[in-house]
CSV table of C-alpha atoms in Angstrom, one decimal:
chain,number,residue,atom,x,y,z
A,1,MET,CA,-95.9,223.8,-38.2
A,2,ARG,CA,-96.7,223.0,-41.8
A,3,GLY,CA,-93.4,221.1,-42.3
A,4,ALA,CA,-93.1,219.9,-38.9
A,5,ALA,CA,-97.0,218.0,-40.4
A,6,MET,CA,-94.9,217.4,-43.9
A,7,HIS,CA,-92.0,215.2,-41.6
A,8,VAL,CA,-94.4,213.3,-39.4
A,9,THR,CA,-96.4,212.7,-42.5
A,10,VAL,CA,-93.5,210.8,-44.2
A,11,ILE,CA,-92.5,209.0,-41.2
A,12,VAL,CA,-95.4,206.9,-41.1
A,13,LEU,CA,-95.6,206.1,-44.3
A,14,THR,CA,-92.3,205.4,-43.9
A,15,ILE,CA,-93.6,202.9,-41.0
A,16,ILE,CA,-96.2,201.9,-43.4
A,17,MET,CA,-94.1,200.9,-46.2
A,18,LEU,CA,-91.1,199.4,-44.4
A,19,ALA,CA,-94.1,196.7,-42.9
A,20,ALA,CA,-95.9,196.0,-46.5
A,21,LEU,CA,-92.3,195.1,-47.0
A,22,GLY,CA,-92.1,193.1,-44.1
A,23,VAL,CA,-95.3,191.5,-44.6
A,24,ILE,CA,-94.1,190.5,-48.2
A,25,ALA,CA,-91.2,189.1,-46.8
A,26,PHE,CA,-92.8,187.1,-44.4
A,27,ILE,CA,-95.0,186.2,-46.8
A,28,GLY,CA,-92.3,184.9,-49.5
A,29,MET,CA,-90.4,182.8,-46.8
A,30,ARG,CA,-93.8,181.1,-46.1
A,31,VAL,CA,-93.9,180.3,-50.0
A,32,ALA,CA,-90.4,178.5,-50.8
A,33,GLY,CA,-90.4,177.5,-47.3
A,34,GLN,CA,-93.4,175.3,-48.4
A,35,GLN,CA,-92.3,174.7,-51.9
A,36,ALA,CA,-89.3,173.2,-50.5
A,37,SER,CA,-91.3,171.0,-48.4
A,38,THR,CA,-93.2,170.1,-51.7
A,39,GLY,CA,-90.0,169.5,-53.1
A,40,GLU,CA,-89.2,167.1,-50.8
A,41,SER,CA,-91.9,165.7,-50.6
A,42,LYS,CA,-91.2,164.6,-54.6
A,43,MET,CA,-87.8,163.7,-54.1
A,44,PHE,CA,-88.9,161.2,-52.3
A,45,LEU,CA,-90.9,159.9,-54.7
A,46,GLU,CA,-88.8,159.4,-57.3
A,47,GLU,CA,-86.7,157.7,-55.0
A,48,CYS,CA,-89.4,155.1,-53.7
A,49,LEU,CA,-90.4,154.7,-57.4
A,50,ARG,CA,-86.4,154.5,-58.0
A,51,TRP,CA,-86.4,151.9,-55.3
A,52,TYR,CA,-89.6,150.2,-56.2
A,53,THR,CA,-88.3,150.0,-59.4
A,54,ARG,CA,-85.3,148.5,-58.7
A,55,ARG,CA,-86.9,145.2,-56.7
A,56,CYS,CA,-89.5,145.0,-60.1
A,57,GLU,CA,-86.0,144.6,-62.0
A,58,THR,CA,-84.8,142.6,-59.6
A,59,GLN,CA,-87.4,140.3,-59.5
A,60,GLY,CA,-88.5,139.8,-63.4
A,61,LEU,CA,-91.3,142.0,-63.3
A,62,ALA,CA,-93.0,144.3,-65.3
A,63,GLU,CA,-91.6,148.2,-65.1
A,64,ILE,CA,-93.7,149.8,-62.6
A,65,ASP,CA,-96.3,152.5,-63.9
A,66,ALA,CA,-95.3,155.9,-63.6
A,67,GLU,CA,-99.6,157.0,-63.4
A,68,LEU,CA,-98.9,156.0,-59.5
A,69,ILE,CA,-97.1,158.8,-58.8
A,70,ARG,CA,-100.5,161.4,-58.3
A,71,THR,CA,-99.8,163.0,-55.5
A,72,GLU,CA,-96.8,164.1,-52.9
A,73,LYS,CA,-99.3,161.9,-50.9
A,74,THR,CA,-99.4,159.1,-53.5
A,75,MET,CA,-98.5,155.7,-51.5
A,76,LEU,CA,-96.5,153.8,-54.2
A,77,CYS,CA,-96.3,150.5,-53.1
A,78,ASP,CA,-100.6,149.7,-52.9
A,79,TYR,CA,-102.3,147.2,-52.8
A,80,GLN,CA,-102.3,146.2,-56.1
A,81,SER,CA,-98.7,146.7,-57.3
A,82,SER,CA,-96.8,146.3,-54.0
A,83,SER,CA,-99.5,142.4,-54.2
A,84,LYS,CA,-96.9,141.8,-57.8
A,85,ILE,CA,-93.8,142.1,-55.5
A,86,CYS,CA,-94.9,140.4,-52.3
A,87,SER,CA,-96.7,137.7,-54.2
A,88,SER,CA,-95.0,134.0,-52.5
A,89,GLY,CA,-93.2,133.7,-49.7
A,90,THR,CA,-89.8,132.7,-51.2
A,91,MET,CA,-89.9,136.6,-53.0
A,92,CYS,CA,-91.5,138.1,-50.0
A,93,ALA,CA,-88.1,136.6,-48.4
A,94,ASN,CA,-85.7,137.7,-50.7
A,95,LEU,CA,-87.2,141.8,-50.2
A,96,PHE,CA,-86.9,141.2,-46.3
A,97,PRO,CA,-85.6,138.3,-45.4
A,98,GLN,CA,-86.1,139.2,-41.2
A,99,ILE,CA,-90.0,138.3,-42.4
A,100,SER,CA,-89.7,134.7,-43.6
A,101,GLY,CA,-91.7,132.4,-44.5
A,102,SER,CA,-95.5,131.9,-47.5
A,103,SER,CA,-98.2,132.3,-44.3
A,104,ILE,CA,-100.9,134.8,-45.6
A,105,THR,CA,-99.7,136.8,-42.3
A,106,ASN,CA,-96.2,137.2,-43.7
A,107,PHE,CA,-98.2,138.1,-47.4
A,108,GLU,CA,-100.6,140.8,-45.6
A,109,ARG,CA,-97.2,142.0,-43.4
A,110,CYS,CA,-94.5,142.1,-46.0
A,111,GLN,CA,-97.7,144.0,-48.5
A,112,ASP,CA,-97.8,146.4,-45.3
A,113,VAL,CA,-94.1,146.6,-45.6
A,114,CYS,CA,-94.0,147.7,-49.1
A,115,ALA,CA,-96.1,150.2,-48.5
A,116,ASN,CA,-94.9,151.7,-45.7
A,117,LYS,CA,-91.4,151.6,-47.6
A,118,CYS,CA,-92.7,154.4,-50.0
A,119,ASN,CA,-95.1,156.1,-47.4
A,120,PRO,CA,-94.3,159.8,-47.3
A,121,LEU,CA,-95.0,159.6,-43.4
A,122,VAL,CA,-92.3,158.4,-41.5
A,123,GLY,CA,-93.0,156.9,-38.5
A,124,PRO,CA,-92.6,153.3,-36.3
A,125,ASP,CA,-95.9,151.0,-36.5
A,126,LEU,CA,-96.1,148.6,-34.0
A,127,SER,CA,-98.0,145.5,-35.4
A,128,VAL,CA,-99.6,142.3,-34.6
A,129,THR,CA,-101.7,139.5,-35.5
A,130,ASP,CA,-103.6,136.4,-34.2
A,131,MET,CA,-101.4,134.5,-36.7
A,132,ASP,CA,-98.3,136.5,-34.2
A,133,ILE,CA,-99.6,134.3,-31.3
A,134,SER,CA,-98.9,130.5,-30.8
A,135,PHE,CA,-99.5,128.1,-28.1
A,136,GLN,CA,-97.5,125.0,-26.4
A,137,VAL,CA,-99.2,122.6,-24.1
A,138,THR,CA,-97.1,122.2,-21.0
A,139,ALA,CA,-100.2,120.3,-19.1
A,140,THR,CA,-102.8,117.5,-19.3
A,141,LYS,CA,-105.2,115.0,-18.1
A,142,LYS,CA,-106.4,111.8,-18.7
A,143,GLN,CA,-109.6,112.2,-19.5
A,144,ASP,CA,-111.7,109.0,-21.5
A,145,GLU,CA,-107.6,107.4,-21.9
A,146,LYS,CA,-107.0,110.9,-23.8
A,147,ASP,CA,-104.6,113.5,-22.8
A,148,ILE,CA,-106.5,117.4,-22.8
A,149,PRO,CA,-104.5,119.7,-21.9
A,150,THR,CA,-104.8,121.8,-19.0
A,151,GLU,CA,-102.2,124.4,-19.1
A,152,TRP,CA,-100.5,126.6,-22.3
A,153,LYS,CA,-97.3,128.4,-22.8
A,154,ALA,CA,-97.8,131.1,-25.5
A,155,TYR,CA,-95.1,132.9,-27.1
A,156,ILE,CA,-96.2,136.2,-29.0
A,157,LYS,CA,-94.7,138.3,-31.8
A,158,ILE,CA,-94.6,142.3,-31.8
A,159,TRP,CA,-93.5,143.7,-35.6
A,160,ASN,CA,-92.0,147.3,-36.2
A,161,ILE,CA,-93.2,147.3,-39.8
A,162,GLY,CA,-93.0,151.1,-40.5
A,163,SER,CA,-89.8,153.1,-41.2
A,164,ALA,CA,-89.2,154.5,-37.7
A,165,THR,CA,-87.2,152.7,-35.1
A,166,ALA,CA,-89.2,152.6,-32.1
A,167,GLU,CA,-88.0,152.6,-28.2
A,168,ASN,CA,-89.4,152.0,-24.8
A,169,ILE,CA,-92.5,149.6,-26.5
A,170,ALA,CA,-95.5,148.7,-23.8
A,171,TYR,CA,-97.4,145.9,-24.0
A,172,GLU,CA,-100.2,144.2,-21.7
A,173,VAL,CA,-101.4,140.5,-22.3
A,174,TRP,CA,-105.0,140.0,-20.6
A,175,LYS,CA,-107.0,136.8,-19.6
A,176,GLY,CA,-110.6,138.7,-19.1
A,177,ALA,CA,-110.4,141.4,-17.3
A,178,ASP,CA,-106.6,140.6,-16.0
A,179,ILE,CA,-103.4,141.3,-17.0
A,180,VAL,CA,-101.4,138.4,-17.0
A,181,LYS,CA,-98.1,139.7,-17.9
A,182,SER,CA,-97.3,143.1,-18.8
A,183,GLY,CA,-93.6,145.3,-20.0
A,184,SER,CA,-91.9,147.0,-22.5
A,185,ILE,CA,-89.4,146.1,-25.3
A,186,THR,CA,-86.2,148.4,-25.3
A,187,LYS,CA,-86.3,149.1,-29.5
A,188,LEU,CA,-87.2,147.8,-32.1
A,189,ARG,CA,-86.3,148.1,-35.5
A,190,PRO,CA,-88.4,148.9,-38.2
A,191,CYS,CA,-88.6,146.1,-41.4
A,192,THR,CA,-88.2,148.5,-44.0
A,193,VAL,CA,-84.4,149.1,-42.9
A,194,GLY,CA,-83.8,145.0,-42.7
A,195,GLY,CA,-82.4,143.5,-39.5
A,196,VAL,CA,-84.4,142.3,-36.9
A,197,CYS,CA,-87.5,144.3,-36.7
A,198,SER,CA,-89.4,142.0,-34.0
A,199,ASN,CA,-89.8,141.0,-30.7
A,200,GLU,CA,-90.7,137.7,-28.9
A,201,ILE,CA,-92.1,137.5,-25.2
A,202,TYR,CA,-93.7,134.9,-23.8
A,203,VAL,CA,-96.3,134.1,-20.8
A,204,GLU,CA,-96.4,130.3,-19.1
A,205,HIS,CA,-99.3,128.7,-16.5
A,206,LEU,CA,-101.9,129.7,-19.5
A,207,ASP,CA,-105.4,127.5,-18.2
A,208,SER,CA,-107.1,128.5,-21.2
A,209,ARG,CA,-105.8,130.0,-24.6
A,210,GLU,CA,-108.3,133.1,-24.8
A,211,ILE,CA,-106.3,135.7,-23.9
A,212,MET,CA,-105.8,139.6,-25.7
A,213,VAL,CA,-102.2,141.4,-26.3
A,214,HIS,CA,-102.3,145.1,-26.2
A,215,VAL,CA,-99.6,146.8,-27.7
A,216,ASP,CA,-98.4,150.7,-26.8
A,217,PRO,CA,-101.6,150.9,-24.6
A,218,GLU,CA,-101.7,154.1,-23.6
A,219,ASN,CA,-100.7,155.1,-27.9
A,220,LYS,CA,-97.5,157.2,-25.9
A,221,ILE,CA,-95.8,156.0,-29.2
A,222,LYS,CA,-96.2,158.3,-32.7
A,223,GLU,CA,-97.4,155.3,-35.0
A,224,ILE,CA,-98.3,155.6,-39.0
A,225,ASN,CA,-100.8,153.4,-37.6
A,226,GLU,CA,-102.5,153.0,-34.7
A,227,TYR,CA,-105.6,150.2,-36.0
A,228,ASN,CA,-103.1,147.7,-35.5
A,229,ASN,CA,-101.8,147.3,-32.2
A,230,VAL,CA,-104.5,144.5,-30.6
A,231,ALA,CA,-104.6,141.0,-31.3
A,232,ARG,CA,-106.3,138.1,-30.0
A,233,PRO,CA,-105.6,134.1,-31.1
A,234,ARG,CA,-107.8,132.5,-33.6
A,235,ILE,CA,-108.3,128.8,-31.7
A,236,VAL,CA,-109.0,126.6,-33.7
A,237,SER,CA,-111.1,123.5,-31.7
A,238,GLU,CA,-108.9,120.4,-31.1
């Protein structure tokens, strides 16, 4: 009996030891995985720094401050540093030819693209602003010997300023409580990799310029930034 009991005890202890070794191995794998993930993040940030430094050298700017690498989640191209590299329309056009011009919207958008270029988060970033909406007068009426606009055509440009391609991008154009146009864009490449990264849509026969544009209204696309998907035109009195 005593021998049988000892045999059972040995078996139980063996099982406990094997279970403990399994737990230790599992924890080791988790730690190794986290270290690998951290290593990949650091490598990505280092590549961002090299990219940014090359841009600075290309434009003859001062070398980027190494202190910008603070944590894994640091965006190397923050507002201050990206404003150095995207401080003019010419510089912006050289860096991102698909975002040309020197208007404030392109200056700000270029900064956003710089930030997304070095953001550890990878994904699309759909964007539309009031400056992306323009109008053409398509009909007028005479009033007090003046041509008064009565109908407009709206041109709306939708961008992907993120770091990954977006597909099946839904949009809606509202006038008051009514949708005057809706549809989808098949694909938009990210501005951070160059090439065409915007798509223009238009709405005809508008009796006013009071419209609202909503991109990805149902939030089906996971984006880096969800807060730049709605725009209303800035109406300037004529």
